Short mmCIF file of C-alpha atoms in Angstrom, two decimals:
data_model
loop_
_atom_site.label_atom_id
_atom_site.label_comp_id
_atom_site.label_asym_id
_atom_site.label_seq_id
_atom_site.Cartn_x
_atom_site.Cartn_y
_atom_site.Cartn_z
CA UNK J 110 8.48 146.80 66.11
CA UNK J 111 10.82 147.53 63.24
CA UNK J 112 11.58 151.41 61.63
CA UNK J 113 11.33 150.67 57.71
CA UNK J 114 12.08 154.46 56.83
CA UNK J 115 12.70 157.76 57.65
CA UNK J 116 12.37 161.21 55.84
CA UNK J 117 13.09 164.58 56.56
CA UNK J 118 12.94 168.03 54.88
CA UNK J 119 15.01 170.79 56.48
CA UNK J 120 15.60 169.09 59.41
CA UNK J 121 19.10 170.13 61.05
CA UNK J 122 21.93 169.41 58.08
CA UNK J 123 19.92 166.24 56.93
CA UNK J 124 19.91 166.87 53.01
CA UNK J 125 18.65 162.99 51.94
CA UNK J 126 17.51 160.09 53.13
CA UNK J 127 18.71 156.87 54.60
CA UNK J 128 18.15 154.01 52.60
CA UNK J 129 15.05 150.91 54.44
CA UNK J 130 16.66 149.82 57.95
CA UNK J 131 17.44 145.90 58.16
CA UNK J 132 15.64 144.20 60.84
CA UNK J 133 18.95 143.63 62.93
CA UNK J 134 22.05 145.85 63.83
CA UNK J 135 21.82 148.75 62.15
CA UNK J 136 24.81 151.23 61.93
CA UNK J 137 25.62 154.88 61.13
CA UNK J 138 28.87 155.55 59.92
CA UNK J 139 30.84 158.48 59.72
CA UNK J 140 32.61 162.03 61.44
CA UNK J 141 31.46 164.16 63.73
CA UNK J 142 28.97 166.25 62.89
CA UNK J 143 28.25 164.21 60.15
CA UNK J 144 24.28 164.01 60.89
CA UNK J 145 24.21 160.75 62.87
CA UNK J 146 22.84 161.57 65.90
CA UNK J 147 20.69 164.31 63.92
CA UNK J 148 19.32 160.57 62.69
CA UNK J 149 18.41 159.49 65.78
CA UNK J 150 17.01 162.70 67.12
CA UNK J 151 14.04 162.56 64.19
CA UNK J 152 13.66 159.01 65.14
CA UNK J 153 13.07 159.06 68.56
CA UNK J 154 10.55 162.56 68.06
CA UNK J 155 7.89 159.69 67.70
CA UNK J 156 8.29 157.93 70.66
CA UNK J 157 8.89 160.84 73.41
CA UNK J 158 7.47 163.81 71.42
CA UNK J 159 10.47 165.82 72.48
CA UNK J 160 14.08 165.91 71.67
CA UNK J 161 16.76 164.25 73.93
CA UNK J 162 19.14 167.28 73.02
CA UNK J 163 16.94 170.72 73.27
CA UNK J 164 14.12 172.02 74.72
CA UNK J 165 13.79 174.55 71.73
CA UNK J 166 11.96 172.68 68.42
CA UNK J 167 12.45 175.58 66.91
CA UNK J 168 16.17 174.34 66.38
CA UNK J 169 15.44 171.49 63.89
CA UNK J 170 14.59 174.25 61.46
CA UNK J 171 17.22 174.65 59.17
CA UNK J 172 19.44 178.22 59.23
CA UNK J 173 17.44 179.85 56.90
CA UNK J 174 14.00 177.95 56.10
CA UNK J 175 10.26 177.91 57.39
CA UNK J 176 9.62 174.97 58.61
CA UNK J 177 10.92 171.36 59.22
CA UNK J 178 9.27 167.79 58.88
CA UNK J 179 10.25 164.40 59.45
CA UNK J 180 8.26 160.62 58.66
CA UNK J 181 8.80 157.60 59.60
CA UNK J 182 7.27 154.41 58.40
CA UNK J 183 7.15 151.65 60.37
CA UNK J 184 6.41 147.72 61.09
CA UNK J 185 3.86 146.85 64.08
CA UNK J 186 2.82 143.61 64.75
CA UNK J 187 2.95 143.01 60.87
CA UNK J 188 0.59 145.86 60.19
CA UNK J 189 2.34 149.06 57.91
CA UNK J 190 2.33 152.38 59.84
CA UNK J 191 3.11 155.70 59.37
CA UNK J 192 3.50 158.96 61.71
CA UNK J 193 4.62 162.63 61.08
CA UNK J 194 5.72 165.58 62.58
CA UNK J 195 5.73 169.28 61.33
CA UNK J 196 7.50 172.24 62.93
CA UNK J 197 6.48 175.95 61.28
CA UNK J 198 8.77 178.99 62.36
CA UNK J 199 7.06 181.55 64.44
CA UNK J 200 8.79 184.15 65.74
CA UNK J 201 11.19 182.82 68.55
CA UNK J 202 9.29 179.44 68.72
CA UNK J 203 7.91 176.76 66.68
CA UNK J 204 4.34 176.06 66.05
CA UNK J 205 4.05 171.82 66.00
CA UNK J 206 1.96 169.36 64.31
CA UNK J 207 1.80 165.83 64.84
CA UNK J 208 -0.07 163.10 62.75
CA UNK J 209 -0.78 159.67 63.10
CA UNK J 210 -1.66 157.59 60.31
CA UNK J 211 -2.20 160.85 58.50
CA UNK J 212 -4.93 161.59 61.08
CA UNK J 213 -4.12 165.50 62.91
CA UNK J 214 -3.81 164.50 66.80
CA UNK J 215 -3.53 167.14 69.10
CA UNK J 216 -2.61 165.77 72.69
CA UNK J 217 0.69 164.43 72.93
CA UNK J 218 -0.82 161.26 74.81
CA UNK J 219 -2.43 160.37 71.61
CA UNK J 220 0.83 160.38 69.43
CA UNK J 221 3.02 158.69 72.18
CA UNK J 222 2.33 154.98 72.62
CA UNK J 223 2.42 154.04 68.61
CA UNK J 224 6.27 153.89 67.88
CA UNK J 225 8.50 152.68 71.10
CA UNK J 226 12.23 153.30 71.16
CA UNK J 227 14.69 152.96 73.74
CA UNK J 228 17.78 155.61 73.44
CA UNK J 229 21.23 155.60 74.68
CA UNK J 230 23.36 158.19 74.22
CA UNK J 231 26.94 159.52 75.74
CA UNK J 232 25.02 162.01 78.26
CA UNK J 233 23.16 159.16 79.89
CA UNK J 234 26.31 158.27 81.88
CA UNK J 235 24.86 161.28 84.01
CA UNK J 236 22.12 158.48 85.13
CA UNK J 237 24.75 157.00 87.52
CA UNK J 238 26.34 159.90 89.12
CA UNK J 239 24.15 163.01 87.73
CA UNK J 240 21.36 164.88 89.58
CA UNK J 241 18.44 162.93 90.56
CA UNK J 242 16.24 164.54 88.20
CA UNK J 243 17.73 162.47 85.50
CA UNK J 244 17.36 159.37 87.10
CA UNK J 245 13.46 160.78 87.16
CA UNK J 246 13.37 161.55 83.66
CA UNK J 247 14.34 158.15 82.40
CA UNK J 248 11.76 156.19 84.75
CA UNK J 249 9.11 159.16 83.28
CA UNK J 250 10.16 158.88 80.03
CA UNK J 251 10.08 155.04 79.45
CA UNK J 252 6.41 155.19 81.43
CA UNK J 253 4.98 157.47 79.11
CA UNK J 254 5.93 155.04 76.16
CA UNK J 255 3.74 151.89 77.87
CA UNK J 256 1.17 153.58 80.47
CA UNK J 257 -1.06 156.17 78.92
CA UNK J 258 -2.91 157.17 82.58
CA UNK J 259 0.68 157.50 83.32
CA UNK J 260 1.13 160.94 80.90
CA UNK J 261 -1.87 162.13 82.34
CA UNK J 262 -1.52 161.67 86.21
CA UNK J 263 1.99 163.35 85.13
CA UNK J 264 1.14 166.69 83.48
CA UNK J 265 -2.14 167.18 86.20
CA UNK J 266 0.81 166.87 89.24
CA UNK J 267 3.69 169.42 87.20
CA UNK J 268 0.37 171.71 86.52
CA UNK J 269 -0.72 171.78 90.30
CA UNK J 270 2.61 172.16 91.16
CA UNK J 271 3.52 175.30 89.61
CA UNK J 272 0.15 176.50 90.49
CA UNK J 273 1.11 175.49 94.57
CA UNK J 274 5.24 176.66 94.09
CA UNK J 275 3.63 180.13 92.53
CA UNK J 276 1.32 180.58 95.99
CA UNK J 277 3.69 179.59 97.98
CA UNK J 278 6.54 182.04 96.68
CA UNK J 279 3.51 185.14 96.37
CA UNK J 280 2.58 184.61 100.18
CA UNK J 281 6.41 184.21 100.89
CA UNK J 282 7.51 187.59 99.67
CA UNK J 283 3.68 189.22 100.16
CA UNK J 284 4.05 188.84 103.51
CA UNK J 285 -0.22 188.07 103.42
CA UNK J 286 -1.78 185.31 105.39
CA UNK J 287 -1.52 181.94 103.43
CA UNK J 288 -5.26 180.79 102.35
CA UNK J 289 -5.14 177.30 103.77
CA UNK J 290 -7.77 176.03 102.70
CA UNK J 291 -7.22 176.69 99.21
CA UNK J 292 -3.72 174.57 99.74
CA UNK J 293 -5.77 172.03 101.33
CA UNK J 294 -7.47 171.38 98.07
CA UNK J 295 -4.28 171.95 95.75
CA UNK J 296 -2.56 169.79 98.58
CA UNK J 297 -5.53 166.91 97.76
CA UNK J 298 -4.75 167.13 93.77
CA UNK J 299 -1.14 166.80 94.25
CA UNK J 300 -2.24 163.73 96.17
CA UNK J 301 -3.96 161.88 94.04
CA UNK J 302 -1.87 162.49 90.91
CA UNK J 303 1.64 161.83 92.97
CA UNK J 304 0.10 158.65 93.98
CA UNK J 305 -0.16 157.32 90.48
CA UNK J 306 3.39 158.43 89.82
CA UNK J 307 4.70 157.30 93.04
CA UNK J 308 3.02 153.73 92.29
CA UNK J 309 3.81 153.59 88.58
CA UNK J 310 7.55 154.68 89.21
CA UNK J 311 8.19 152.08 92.17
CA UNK J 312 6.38 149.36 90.10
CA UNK J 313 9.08 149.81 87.27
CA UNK J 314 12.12 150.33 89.13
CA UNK J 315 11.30 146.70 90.36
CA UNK J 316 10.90 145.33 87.17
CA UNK J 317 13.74 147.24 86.25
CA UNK J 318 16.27 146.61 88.89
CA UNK J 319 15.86 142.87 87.99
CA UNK J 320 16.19 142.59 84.22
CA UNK J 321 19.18 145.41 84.19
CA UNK J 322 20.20 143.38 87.05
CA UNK J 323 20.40 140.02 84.91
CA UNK J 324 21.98 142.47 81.95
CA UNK J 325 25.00 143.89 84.29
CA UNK J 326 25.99 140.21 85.27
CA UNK J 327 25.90 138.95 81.78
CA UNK J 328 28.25 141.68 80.74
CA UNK J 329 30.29 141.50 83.51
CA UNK J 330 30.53 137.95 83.34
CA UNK J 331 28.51 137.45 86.82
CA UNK J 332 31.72 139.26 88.63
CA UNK J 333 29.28 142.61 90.24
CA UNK J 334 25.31 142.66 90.03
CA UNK J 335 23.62 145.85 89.26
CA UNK J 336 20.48 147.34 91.65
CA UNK J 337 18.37 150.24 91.16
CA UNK J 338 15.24 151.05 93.81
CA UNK J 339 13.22 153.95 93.83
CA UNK J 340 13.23 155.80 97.00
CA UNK J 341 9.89 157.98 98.07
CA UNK J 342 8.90 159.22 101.25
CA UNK J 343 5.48 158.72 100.82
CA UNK J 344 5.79 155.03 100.03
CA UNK J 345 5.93 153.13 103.77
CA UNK J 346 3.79 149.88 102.26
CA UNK J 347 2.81 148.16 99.52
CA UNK J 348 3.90 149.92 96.18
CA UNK J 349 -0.01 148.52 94.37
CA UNK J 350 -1.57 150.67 97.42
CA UNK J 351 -2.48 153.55 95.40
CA UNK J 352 -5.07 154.83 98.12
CA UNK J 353 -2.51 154.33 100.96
CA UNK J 354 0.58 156.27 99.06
CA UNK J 355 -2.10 159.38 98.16
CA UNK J 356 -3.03 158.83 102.02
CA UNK J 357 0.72 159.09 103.01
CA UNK J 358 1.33 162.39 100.52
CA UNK J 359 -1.69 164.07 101.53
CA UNK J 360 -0.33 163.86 105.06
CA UNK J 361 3.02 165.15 104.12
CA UNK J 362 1.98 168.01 102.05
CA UNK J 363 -0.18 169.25 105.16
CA UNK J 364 2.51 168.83 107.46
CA UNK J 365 4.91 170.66 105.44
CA UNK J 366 2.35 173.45 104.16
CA UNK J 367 3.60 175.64 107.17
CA UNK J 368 7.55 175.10 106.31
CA UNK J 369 6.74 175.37 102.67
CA UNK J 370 5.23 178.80 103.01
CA UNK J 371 8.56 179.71 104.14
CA UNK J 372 10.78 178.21 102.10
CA UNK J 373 8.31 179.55 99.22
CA UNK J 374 8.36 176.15 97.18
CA UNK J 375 7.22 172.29 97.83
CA UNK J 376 9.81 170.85 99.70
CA UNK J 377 8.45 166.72 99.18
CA UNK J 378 6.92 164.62 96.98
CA UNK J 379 7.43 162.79 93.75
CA UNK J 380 9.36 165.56 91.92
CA UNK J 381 12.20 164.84 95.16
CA UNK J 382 11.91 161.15 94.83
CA UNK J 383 15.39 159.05 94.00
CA UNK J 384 16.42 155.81 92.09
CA UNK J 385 19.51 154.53 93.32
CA UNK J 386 21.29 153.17 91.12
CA UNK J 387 24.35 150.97 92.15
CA UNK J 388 26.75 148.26 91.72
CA UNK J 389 28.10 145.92 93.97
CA UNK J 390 29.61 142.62 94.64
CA UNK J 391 26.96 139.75 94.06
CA UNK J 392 24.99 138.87 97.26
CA UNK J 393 25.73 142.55 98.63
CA UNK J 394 23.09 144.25 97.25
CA UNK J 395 20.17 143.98 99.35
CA UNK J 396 22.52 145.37 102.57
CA UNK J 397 23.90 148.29 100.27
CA UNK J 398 20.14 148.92 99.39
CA UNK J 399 18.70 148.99 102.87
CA UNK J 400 21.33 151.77 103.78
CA UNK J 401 19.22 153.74 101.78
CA UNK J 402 16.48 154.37 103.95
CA UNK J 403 18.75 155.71 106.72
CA UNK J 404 19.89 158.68 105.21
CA UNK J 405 18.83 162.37 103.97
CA UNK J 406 18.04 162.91 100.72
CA UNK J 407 20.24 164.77 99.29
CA UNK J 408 23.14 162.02 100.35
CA UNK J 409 21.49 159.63 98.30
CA UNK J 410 22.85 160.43 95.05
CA UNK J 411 26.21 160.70 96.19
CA UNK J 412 26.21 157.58 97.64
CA UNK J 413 25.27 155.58 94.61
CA UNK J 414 27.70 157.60 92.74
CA UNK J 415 30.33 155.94 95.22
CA UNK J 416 29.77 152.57 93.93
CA UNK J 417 30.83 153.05 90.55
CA UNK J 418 34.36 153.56 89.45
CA UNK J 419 35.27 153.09 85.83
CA UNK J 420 34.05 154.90 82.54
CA UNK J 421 33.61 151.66 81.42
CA UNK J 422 31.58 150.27 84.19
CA UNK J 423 29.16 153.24 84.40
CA UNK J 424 28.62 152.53 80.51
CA UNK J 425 27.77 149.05 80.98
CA UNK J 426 25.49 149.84 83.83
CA UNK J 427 23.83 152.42 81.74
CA UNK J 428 23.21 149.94 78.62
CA UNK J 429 21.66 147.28 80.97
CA UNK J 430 19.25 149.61 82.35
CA UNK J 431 18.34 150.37 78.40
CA UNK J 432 18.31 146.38 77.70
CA UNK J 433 16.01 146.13 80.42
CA UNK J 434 13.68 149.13 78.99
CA UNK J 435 13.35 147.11 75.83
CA UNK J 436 12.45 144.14 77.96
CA UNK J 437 10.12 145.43 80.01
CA UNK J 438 8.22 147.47 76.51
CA UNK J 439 8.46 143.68 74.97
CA UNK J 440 6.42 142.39 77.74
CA UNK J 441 4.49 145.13 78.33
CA UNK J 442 3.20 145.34 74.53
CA UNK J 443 4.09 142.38 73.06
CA UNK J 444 7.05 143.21 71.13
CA UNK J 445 10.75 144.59 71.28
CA UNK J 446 10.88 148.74 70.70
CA UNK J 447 13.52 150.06 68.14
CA UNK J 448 17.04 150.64 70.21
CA UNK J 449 18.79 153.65 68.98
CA UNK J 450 22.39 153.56 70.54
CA UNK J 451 24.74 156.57 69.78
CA UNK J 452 28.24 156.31 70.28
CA UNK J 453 27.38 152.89 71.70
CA UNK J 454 31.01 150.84 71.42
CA UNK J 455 33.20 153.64 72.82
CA UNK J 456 35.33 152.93 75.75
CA UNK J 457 34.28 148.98 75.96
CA UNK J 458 36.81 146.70 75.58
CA UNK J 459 36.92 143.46 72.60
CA UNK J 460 34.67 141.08 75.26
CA UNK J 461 32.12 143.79 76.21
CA UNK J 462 31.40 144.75 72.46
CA UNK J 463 30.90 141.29 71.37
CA UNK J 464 28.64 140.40 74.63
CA UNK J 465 26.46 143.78 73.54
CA UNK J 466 26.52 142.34 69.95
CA UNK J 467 24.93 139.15 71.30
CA UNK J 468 22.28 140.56 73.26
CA UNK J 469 20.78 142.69 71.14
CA UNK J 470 21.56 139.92 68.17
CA UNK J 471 16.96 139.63 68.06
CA UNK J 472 16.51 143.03 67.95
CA UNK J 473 16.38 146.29 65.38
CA UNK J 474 19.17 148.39 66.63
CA UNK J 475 20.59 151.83 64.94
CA UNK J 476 23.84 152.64 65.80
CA UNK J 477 26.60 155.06 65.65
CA UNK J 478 30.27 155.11 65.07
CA UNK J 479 32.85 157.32 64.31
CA UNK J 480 35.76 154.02 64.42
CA UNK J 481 35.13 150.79 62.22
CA UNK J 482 37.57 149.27 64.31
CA UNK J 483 35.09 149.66 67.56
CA UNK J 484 32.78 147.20 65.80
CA UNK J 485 32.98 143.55 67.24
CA UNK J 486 34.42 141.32 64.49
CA UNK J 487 32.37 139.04 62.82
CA UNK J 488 28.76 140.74 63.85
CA UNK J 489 26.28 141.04 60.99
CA UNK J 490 25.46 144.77 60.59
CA UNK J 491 23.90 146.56 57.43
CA UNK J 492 26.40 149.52 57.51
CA UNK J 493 25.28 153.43 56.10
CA UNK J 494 27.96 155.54 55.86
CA UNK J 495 26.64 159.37 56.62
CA UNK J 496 28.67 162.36 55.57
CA UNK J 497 27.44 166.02 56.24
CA UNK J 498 23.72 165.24 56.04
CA UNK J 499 23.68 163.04 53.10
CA UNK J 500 23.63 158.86 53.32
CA UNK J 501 25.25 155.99 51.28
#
């Protein structure tokens, strides 16, 4: 897959447009606040549907204008595409319109899944020793791209959630008798949409512990290995058991239903599910994994956290979790996704930068940089210089 163009009209401070992307390295050049990252934000739009910097939309609007619109056109399997989004001003939020091949969609499931793009940005450091809901979002995120059933077994289980956290907190504070058999049946749909989510997540984190795995020890010349394994309480067998894991939740959701009326919220399932993410000498890995299981939850993040101990070695982990996104998309669907990389030489030393440089050598990559010197010597990268919204 390879990004040809881009346009935008009132979109943040972008005034122009870049010139046609180059098939390889791509790189943004320029200040702070010079509209690089504003770049990448309009890009990725078509492969998540949402921003990886706001929940509002209505702040790509411009101070002072109605609406704002970006386009890309784009290269898949040889065939010319095009997709756009529209975002109209109303009141305190905006009003969104998405097309595909010109063609109005309205679900979000049918505009994800055309244009794939793996992001990396400064804030997904956080992965390593952040909350565990961002370790969530990036398995979520990366599914949605590659496993349509995936969106939808997704927003069924955050729907019947709310619906079960809002009972649960009216019969907490009501003080009224809890209606069990109407959580029995919200306790069945949780079920069966948290087993597809459960299975789907612990499928990838397989796939992906290996191929960031084979990333991490490239990069750090085979001297630590990097592991990730998603952690549910509902899994006890085989992760392809889809009937067993919605067996296993259903279970836990009635056995809870009495200590989640008074704690007035769902205490388990796959919105409290980990990935560990951790580093470690090589051959360690499996024993530092099986420690896993032996603790309470909310040790597990701090535990991973543990393993890590430079800037520059939670970066690296990081970027070969992304290189194994783009691996896992390729053989997914067939072909690499468009890696958009922000800030992506910073705090790597000479050997690290050149090893990235390599890796990603077959592959359309925009990136940002505030420092020439931060590029590794010798790469071949179609430079744009970007200065307060505007290109050259």
């Amino acid at each position: 897959m390879i990004l040809r163009t881009l346009k935008t009209w009132n979109f943040r401070n972008l005034i122009d447009n870049p010139p046609e992307f180059h098939d390889g390295i791509n790189v943004l050049f320029g200040d702070n606040a010079a509209g690089k990252t504003n770049t990448l934000e309009a890009i990725y739009l078509f492969a998540t549907g949402k921003s990886f910097r706001t929940r509002s939309e209505k702040d790509f609007i411009r101070h002072g204008e109605s609406f704002a619109r970006a386009e890309i056109g784009y290269e898949n399997s040889l065939l010319c595409r095009s997709m756009s989004v529209t975002y109209m001003a109303s009141g305190a939020k905006a009003l969104k319109g998405m097309q595909v091949e010109g063609a109005q969609v309205d679900k979000v499931s049918e505009f994800l899944g055309n244009f794939r793009a793996v992001l990396f940005t400064p804030d997904h450091l956080e992965l390593v020793k952040g909350a565990p809901e961002e370790r969530r979002r990036l398995i979520d995120m990366a599914l949605c791209q590659i496993q349509p059933r995936f969106v939808k077994s997704l927003n069924d289980y955050m729907k019947v959630l709310a619906q079960r956290n809002n009972y649960l907190k009216s019969i907490k504070f009501s003080g009224k008798e809890a209606d069990l058999d109407y959580l029995g049946v919200l306790n069945m749909q949780l079920s069966k949409s948290g087993a597809v989510i459960t299975k789907q997540r612990g499928l990838y984190s397989q796939k992906l512990s290996l191929l960031s795995g084979n990333a991490y020890e490239s990069l750090t010349s085979g001297s630590e290995c990097l592991y990730a394994r998603y952690i549910s309480r509902a899994c006890k067998g085989a992760l392809s058991d889809e009937k067993e894991i919605a067996e296993n939740l259903y279970a836990m959701y009635e056995k809870d239903t009495k200590h989640d009326i008074e704690l007035g919220k769902t205490s388990h399932g796959p919105h409290h599910d980990e990935l560990m993410i951790y580093v470690a000498k090589k051959g360690e890995g499996e024993a530092f994994a099986n420690k896993a299981f032996e603790m309470p939850e909310e040790n597990l993040s701090e535990y991973a956290a543990r393993s890590f101990g430079s800037q520059g070695q939670q970066r690296s982990a990081v970027l070969s979790i992304k290189i194994a996104e783009g691996e896992i998309v390729k053989e997914k669907c067939g072909e690499y996704p468009v890696f958009l990389l922000d800030d992506l030489f910073s705090e790597l030393d000479d050997k690290r930068r050149q090893k990235l440089s390599e890796m990603f050598i077959d592959k359309q990559c925009i990136i940002t940089c505030c420092d020439r010197a931060a590029l590794p010597k010798g790469a071949d990268m179609f430079v744009i210089n970007v200065s307060e919204g505007k290109y050259f």
